[in-house]
Amino acid sequence: GIYAFDFTNEIGKIYNSVDLAIARAGALSLAELETKKIPSILIPLPSAAENHQFYNALELKEKNVAVIIEQKDLDPVILKDTTLKMLKNIDKIKENFSSTIHANSAKNIAGTIMNYLS
């Protein structure tokens, strides 16, 4: 089934039971998705400072574990088609995580912490 929800403190439990995530592209969210090896459809927040969410998402797209849909291009048909295409190829997409390096996850988390501190 498909479940939609806002922020939750139970995200760890949810990540353990999903095949695909549709999410914004904040550094911490992407670090969690990469660590849990969850393929993703990423919709960067267009108002994020210096468009950083788009560039965060681009890192996972370049690893072939995520697709980016910019909010201005988002519509139900595109989201449905992208979701179905990714689910059809989910096992192949998950294999791409074996080549990812989690050093970027640590860098993203550290960068986010530094932004909050400054």
Coordinates of C-alpha atoms in Angstrom, one line a residue:
G1 CA 0.0 0.0 0.0
I2 CA 0.9 3.7 -0.2
Y3 CA 1.0 5.8 2.9
A4 CA 1.4 9.6 3.2
F5 CA 2.3 11.4 6.4
D6 CA 3.9 14.5 7.7
F7 CA 6.8 14.6 10.1
T8 CA 6.9 11.7 12.5
N9 CA 9.2 10.5 15.3
E10 CA 8.7 6.9 14.0
I11 CA 10.6 7.4 10.7
G12 CA 13.1 4.7 11.6
K13 CA 10.3 2.1 11.9
I14 CA 8.7 3.3 8.7
Y15 CA 12.0 3.2 6.7
N16 CA 12.4 -0.4 7.7
S17 CA 9.2 -1.3 5.9
V18 CA 9.2 0.7 2.6
D19 CA 10.4 0.0 -0.9
L20 CA 10.3 3.6 -2.2
A21 CA 10.2 7.0 -0.6
I22 CA 8.8 10.3 -2.0
A23 CA 10.4 13.0 0.0
R24 CA 11.9 16.5 0.2
A25 CA 15.7 16.6 -0.2
G26 CA 17.1 17.9 3.1
A27 CA 20.5 16.7 4.0
L28 CA 19.4 14.6 7.0
S29 CA 16.5 13.0 5.1
L30 CA 18.8 12.0 2.3
A31 CA 21.5 10.7 4.6
E32 CA 18.8 8.5 6.2
L33 CA 17.5 7.3 2.9
E34 CA 20.9 6.5 1.7
T35 CA 21.9 4.7 4.9
K36 CA 18.7 2.6 4.7
K37 CA 19.2 2.1 1.0
I38 CA 15.7 3.3 0.0
P39 CA 15.2 4.4 -3.6
S40 CA 13.5 7.8 -3.7
I41 CA 11.6 10.3 -5.7
L42 CA 12.9 13.6 -4.5
I43 CA 11.0 16.9 -4.6
P44 CA 13.4 19.6 -3.6
L45 CA 11.9 22.5 -1.6
P46 CA 12.2 25.4 -4.1
S47 CA 12.5 28.0 -1.3
A48 CA 15.5 26.3 0.3
A49 CA 18.5 28.5 0.7
E50 CA 20.7 28.6 -2.4
N51 CA 18.6 25.8 -3.9
H52 CA 20.6 23.4 -1.7
Q53 CA 17.9 20.7 -1.7
F54 CA 18.2 20.4 -5.4
Y55 CA 21.9 19.9 -5.2
N56 CA 21.5 17.4 -2.3
A57 CA 19.1 15.4 -4.5
L58 CA 21.4 15.6 -7.5
E59 CA 24.0 13.5 -5.6
L60 CA 21.6 10.6 -5.2
K61 CA 20.3 11.0 -8.7
E62 CA 23.9 10.7 -10.0
K63 CA 24.2 7.5 -8.1
N64 CA 21.1 6.2 -9.9
V65 CA 19.2 5.7 -6.6
A66 CA 16.8 8.6 -6.9
V67 CA 14.7 10.6 -9.4
I68 CA 14.3 14.4 -9.0
I69 CA 10.9 16.0 -9.8
E70 CA 11.1 19.8 -9.3
Q71 CA 8.0 21.1 -7.6
K72 CA 7.1 23.3 -10.6
D73 CA 7.0 20.2 -12.8
L74 CA 5.0 18.1 -10.3
D75 CA 1.6 16.8 -11.3
P76 CA -0.3 13.6 -10.4
V77 CA 0.4 11.9 -13.8
I78 CA 4.2 12.5 -13.6
L79 CA 4.3 11.3 -10.0
K80 CA 2.3 8.2 -10.8
D81 CA 4.3 7.3 -13.9
T82 CA 7.6 7.9 -12.0
T83 CA 6.5 5.8 -9.1
L84 CA 5.4 2.9 -11.2
K85 CA 8.6 3.0 -13.3
M86 CA 10.8 3.0 -10.2
L87 CA 8.8 0.2 -8.5
K88 CA 9.1 -1.9 -11.7
N89 CA 12.9 -1.6 -11.5
I90 CA 13.2 -1.4 -7.7
D91 CA 15.6 -4.4 -7.3
K92 CA 18.0 -3.0 -9.9
I93 CA 17.9 0.5 -8.3
K94 CA 18.6 -1.0 -4.9
E95 CA 21.7 -2.7 -6.3
N96 CA 23.1 0.8 -7.1
F97 CA 23.4 1.4 -3.4
S98 CA 26.2 -1.1 -3.2
S99 CA 28.4 1.5 -5.1
T100 CA 27.5 4.4 -2.9
I101 CA 29.8 5.7 -0.3
H102 CA 28.3 6.8 3.0
A103 CA 31.0 9.5 3.6
N104 CA 28.6 11.9 1.8
S105 CA 26.0 11.1 4.4
A106 CA 28.3 12.1 7.2
K107 CA 29.3 15.2 5.3
N108 CA 25.7 16.2 4.8
I109 CA 24.8 15.7 8.4
A110 CA 27.9 17.7 9.5
G111 CA 27.0 20.5 7.0
T112 CA 23.5 20.7 8.3
I113 CA 24.7 20.9 11.9
M114 CA 27.1 23.7 11.0
N115 CA 24.3 25.6 9.2
Y116 CA 22.2 25.5 12.4
L117 CA 25.0 26.6 14.5
S118 CA 25.9 29.6 12.4

